Short mmCIF file of C-alpha atoms in Angstrom, two decimals:
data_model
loop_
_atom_site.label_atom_id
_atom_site.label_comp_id
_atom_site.label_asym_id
_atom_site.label_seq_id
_atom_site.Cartn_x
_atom_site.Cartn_y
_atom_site.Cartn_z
CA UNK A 24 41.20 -37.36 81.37
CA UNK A 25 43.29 -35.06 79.32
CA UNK A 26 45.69 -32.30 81.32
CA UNK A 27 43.10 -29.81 79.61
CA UNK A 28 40.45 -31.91 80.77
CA UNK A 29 42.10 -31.71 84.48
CA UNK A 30 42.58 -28.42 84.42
CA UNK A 31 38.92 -27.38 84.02
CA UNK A 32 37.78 -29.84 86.76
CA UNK A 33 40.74 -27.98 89.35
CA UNK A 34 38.65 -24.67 87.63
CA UNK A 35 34.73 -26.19 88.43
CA UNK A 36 36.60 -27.40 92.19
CA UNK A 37 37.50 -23.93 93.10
CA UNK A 38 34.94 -22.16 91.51
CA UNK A 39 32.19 -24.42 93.59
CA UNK A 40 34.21 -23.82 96.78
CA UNK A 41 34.18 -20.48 96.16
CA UNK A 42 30.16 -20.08 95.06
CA UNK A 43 29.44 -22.33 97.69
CA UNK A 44 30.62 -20.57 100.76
CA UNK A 45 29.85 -21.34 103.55
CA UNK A 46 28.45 -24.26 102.86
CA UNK A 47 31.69 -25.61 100.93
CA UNK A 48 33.86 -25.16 103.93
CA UNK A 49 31.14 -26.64 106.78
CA UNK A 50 29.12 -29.27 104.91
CA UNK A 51 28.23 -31.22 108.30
CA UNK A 52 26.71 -28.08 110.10
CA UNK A 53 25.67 -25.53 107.85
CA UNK A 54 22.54 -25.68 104.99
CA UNK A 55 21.80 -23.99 101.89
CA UNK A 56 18.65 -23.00 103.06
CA UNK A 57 16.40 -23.67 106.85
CA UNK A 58 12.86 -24.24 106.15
CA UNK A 59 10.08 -27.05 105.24
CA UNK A 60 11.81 -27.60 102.15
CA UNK A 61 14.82 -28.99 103.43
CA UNK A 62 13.60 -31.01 106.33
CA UNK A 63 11.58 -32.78 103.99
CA UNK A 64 14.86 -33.45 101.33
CA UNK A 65 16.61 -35.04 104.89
CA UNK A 66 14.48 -37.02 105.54
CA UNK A 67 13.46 -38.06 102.16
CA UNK A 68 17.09 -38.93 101.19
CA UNK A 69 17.27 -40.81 105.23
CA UNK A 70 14.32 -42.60 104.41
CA UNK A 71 16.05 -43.37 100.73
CA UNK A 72 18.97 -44.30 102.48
CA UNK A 73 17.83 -46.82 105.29
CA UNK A 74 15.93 -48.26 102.37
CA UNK A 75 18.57 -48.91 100.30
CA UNK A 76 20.88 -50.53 102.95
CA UNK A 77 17.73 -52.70 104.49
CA UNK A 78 15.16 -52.95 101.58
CA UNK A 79 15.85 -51.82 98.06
CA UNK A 80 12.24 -53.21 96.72
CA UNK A 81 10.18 -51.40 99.31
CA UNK A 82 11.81 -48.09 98.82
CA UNK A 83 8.34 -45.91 97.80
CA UNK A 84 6.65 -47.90 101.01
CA UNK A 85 7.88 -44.90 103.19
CA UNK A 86 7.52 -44.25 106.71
CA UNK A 87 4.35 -42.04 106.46
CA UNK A 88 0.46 -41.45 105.96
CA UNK A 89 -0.05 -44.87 107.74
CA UNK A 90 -1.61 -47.04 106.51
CA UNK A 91 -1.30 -45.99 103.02
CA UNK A 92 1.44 -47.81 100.79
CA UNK A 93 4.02 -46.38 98.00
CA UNK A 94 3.71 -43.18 99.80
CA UNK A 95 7.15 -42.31 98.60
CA UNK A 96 5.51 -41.54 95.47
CA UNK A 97 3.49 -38.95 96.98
CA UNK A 98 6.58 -35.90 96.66
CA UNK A 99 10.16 -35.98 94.98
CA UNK A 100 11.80 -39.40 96.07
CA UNK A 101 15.15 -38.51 95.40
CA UNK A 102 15.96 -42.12 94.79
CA UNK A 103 18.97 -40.96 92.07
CA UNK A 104 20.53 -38.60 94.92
CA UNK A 105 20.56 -41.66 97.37
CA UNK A 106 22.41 -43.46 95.04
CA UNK A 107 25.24 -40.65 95.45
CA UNK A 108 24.95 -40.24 98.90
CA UNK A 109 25.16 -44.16 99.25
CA UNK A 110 28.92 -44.79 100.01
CA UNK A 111 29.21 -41.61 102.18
CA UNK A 112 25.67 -43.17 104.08
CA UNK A 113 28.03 -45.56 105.41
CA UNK A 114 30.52 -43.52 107.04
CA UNK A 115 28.66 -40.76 108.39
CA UNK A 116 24.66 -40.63 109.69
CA UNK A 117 24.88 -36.98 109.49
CA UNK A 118 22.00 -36.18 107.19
CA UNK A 119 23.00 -32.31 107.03
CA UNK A 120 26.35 -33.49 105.41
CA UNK A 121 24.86 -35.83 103.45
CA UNK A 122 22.13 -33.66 101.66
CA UNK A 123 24.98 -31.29 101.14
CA UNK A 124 27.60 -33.65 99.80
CA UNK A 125 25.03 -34.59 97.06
CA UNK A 126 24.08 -30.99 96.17
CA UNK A 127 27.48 -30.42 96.28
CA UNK A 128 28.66 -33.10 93.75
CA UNK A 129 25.67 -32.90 91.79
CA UNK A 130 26.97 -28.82 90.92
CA UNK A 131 30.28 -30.15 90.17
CA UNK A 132 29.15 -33.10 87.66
CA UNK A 133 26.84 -31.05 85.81
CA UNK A 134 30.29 -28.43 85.55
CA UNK A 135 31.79 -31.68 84.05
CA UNK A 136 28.43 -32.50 82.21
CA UNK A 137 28.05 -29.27 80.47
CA UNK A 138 31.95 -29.17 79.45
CA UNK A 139 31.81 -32.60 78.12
CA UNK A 140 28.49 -31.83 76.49
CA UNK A 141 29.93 -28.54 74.88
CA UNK A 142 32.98 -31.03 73.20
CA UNK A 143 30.80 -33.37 72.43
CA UNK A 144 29.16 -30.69 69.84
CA UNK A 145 32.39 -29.30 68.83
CA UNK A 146 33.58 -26.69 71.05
CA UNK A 147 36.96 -24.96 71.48
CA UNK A 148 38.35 -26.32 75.61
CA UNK A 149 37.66 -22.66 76.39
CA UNK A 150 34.29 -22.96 75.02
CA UNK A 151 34.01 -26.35 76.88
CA UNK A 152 35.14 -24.13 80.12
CA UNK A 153 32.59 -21.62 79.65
CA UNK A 154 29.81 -24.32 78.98
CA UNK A 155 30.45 -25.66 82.34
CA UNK A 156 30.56 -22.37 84.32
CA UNK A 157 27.46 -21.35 82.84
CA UNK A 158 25.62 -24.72 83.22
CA UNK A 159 26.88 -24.86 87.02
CA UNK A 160 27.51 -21.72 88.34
CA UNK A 161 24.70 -19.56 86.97
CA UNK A 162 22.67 -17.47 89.34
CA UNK A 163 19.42 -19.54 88.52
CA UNK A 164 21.17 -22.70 89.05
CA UNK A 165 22.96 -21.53 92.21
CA UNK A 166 19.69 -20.36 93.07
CA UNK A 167 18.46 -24.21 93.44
CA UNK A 168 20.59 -25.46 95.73
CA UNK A 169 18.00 -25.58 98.20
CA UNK A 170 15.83 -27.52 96.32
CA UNK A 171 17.04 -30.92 95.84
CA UNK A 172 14.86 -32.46 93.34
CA UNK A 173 16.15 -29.64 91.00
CA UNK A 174 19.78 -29.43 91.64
CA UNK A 175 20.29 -32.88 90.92
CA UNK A 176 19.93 -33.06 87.02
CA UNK A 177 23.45 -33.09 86.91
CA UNK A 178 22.80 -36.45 84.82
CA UNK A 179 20.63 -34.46 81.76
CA UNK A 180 24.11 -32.89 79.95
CA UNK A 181 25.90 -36.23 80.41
CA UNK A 182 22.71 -38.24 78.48
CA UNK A 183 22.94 -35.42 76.26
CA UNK A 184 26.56 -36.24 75.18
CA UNK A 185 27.01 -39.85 75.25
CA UNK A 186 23.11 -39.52 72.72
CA UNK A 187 25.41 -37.54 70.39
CA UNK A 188 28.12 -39.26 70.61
CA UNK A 189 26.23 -42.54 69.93
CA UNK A 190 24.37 -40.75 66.95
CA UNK A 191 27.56 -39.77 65.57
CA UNK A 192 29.41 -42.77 65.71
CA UNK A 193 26.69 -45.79 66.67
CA UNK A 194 28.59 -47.45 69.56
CA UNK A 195 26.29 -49.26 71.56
CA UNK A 196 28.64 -48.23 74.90
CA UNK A 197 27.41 -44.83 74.14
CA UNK A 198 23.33 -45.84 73.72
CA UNK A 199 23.95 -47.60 76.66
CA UNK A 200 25.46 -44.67 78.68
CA UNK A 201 22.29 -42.57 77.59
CA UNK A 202 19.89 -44.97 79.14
CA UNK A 203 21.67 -45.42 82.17
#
């Protein structure tokens, strides 16, 4: 990563500490928002997560609606959010700074996304900069926090620029990066 490149990560850091508050400062014991919604993301992403350590195949055969099968499949399974939250899973079993720690890094990659997505189609590092405030920070993105399944397309700008890169220049590392 360049020292440009550095610098506007240390800028989409702060600035998500700072839009984040409280949150940022208290991931284990505070939410983005109390409600149905959220219990349901905690345990969806526990259930994803005891799957995943005991029994990757029989992830949509969750723990509910008895005794129906692939009910997993029923609501947002969260499966690509479990696969962020896997390596912290194994430190911690606190769910509340688990959920957050995803929502948290998903904001920051899509910062990251959007700035390499904005270079990617030929903008200026300032226009890169502003690419990735707007695609992170902005009120109706900030505004999904509290909804999981939506804050967690940090992976749509990223696809976006590794398919232009590849169309540009046809390495296969890049088509590959797009599918993945």
């Amino acid at each position: 990563i360049s020292s440009h490149g550095a610098s506007r990560a240390a800028v989409y850091a702060l600035l998500l500490i700072a839009f984040t508050l409280p949150v940022s400062l208290d991931p284990g014991a505070r939410s983005f928002a109390q409600g149905p919604d959220t219990r349901l993301y905690l345990w969806t992403l526990g259930w994803d997560l005891h799957a995943l350590k005991t029994n990757p195949l029989g992830i949509f055969d969750a723990n509910i609606f008895f005794p129906e099968t692939r009910t997993l499949a029923y609501s947002e399974h969260l499966i690509g959010a479990a696969l962020l939250a896997l390596p912290l899973s194994f430190l911690t079993s606190n769910l509340d700074l688990i959920l957050n720690f995803v929502l948290l890094l998903a904001t920051f990659l899509t910062a990251l996304g959007c700035d390499r997505l904005a270079r990617e189609c030929g903008a200026s590092t300032r226009g890169a900069l502003l690419s990735g405030i707007l695609g992170a920070f902005a009120g109706p993105k900030l505004a999904r926090l509290s909804q999981a399944h939506l804050a967690t397309l940090h992976f749509v700008p990223w696809a976006l620029a590794f398919a232009i890169r590849y169309l540009r220049e046809g390495r296969r590392r890049d088509l590959l990066a797009t599918l993945a």
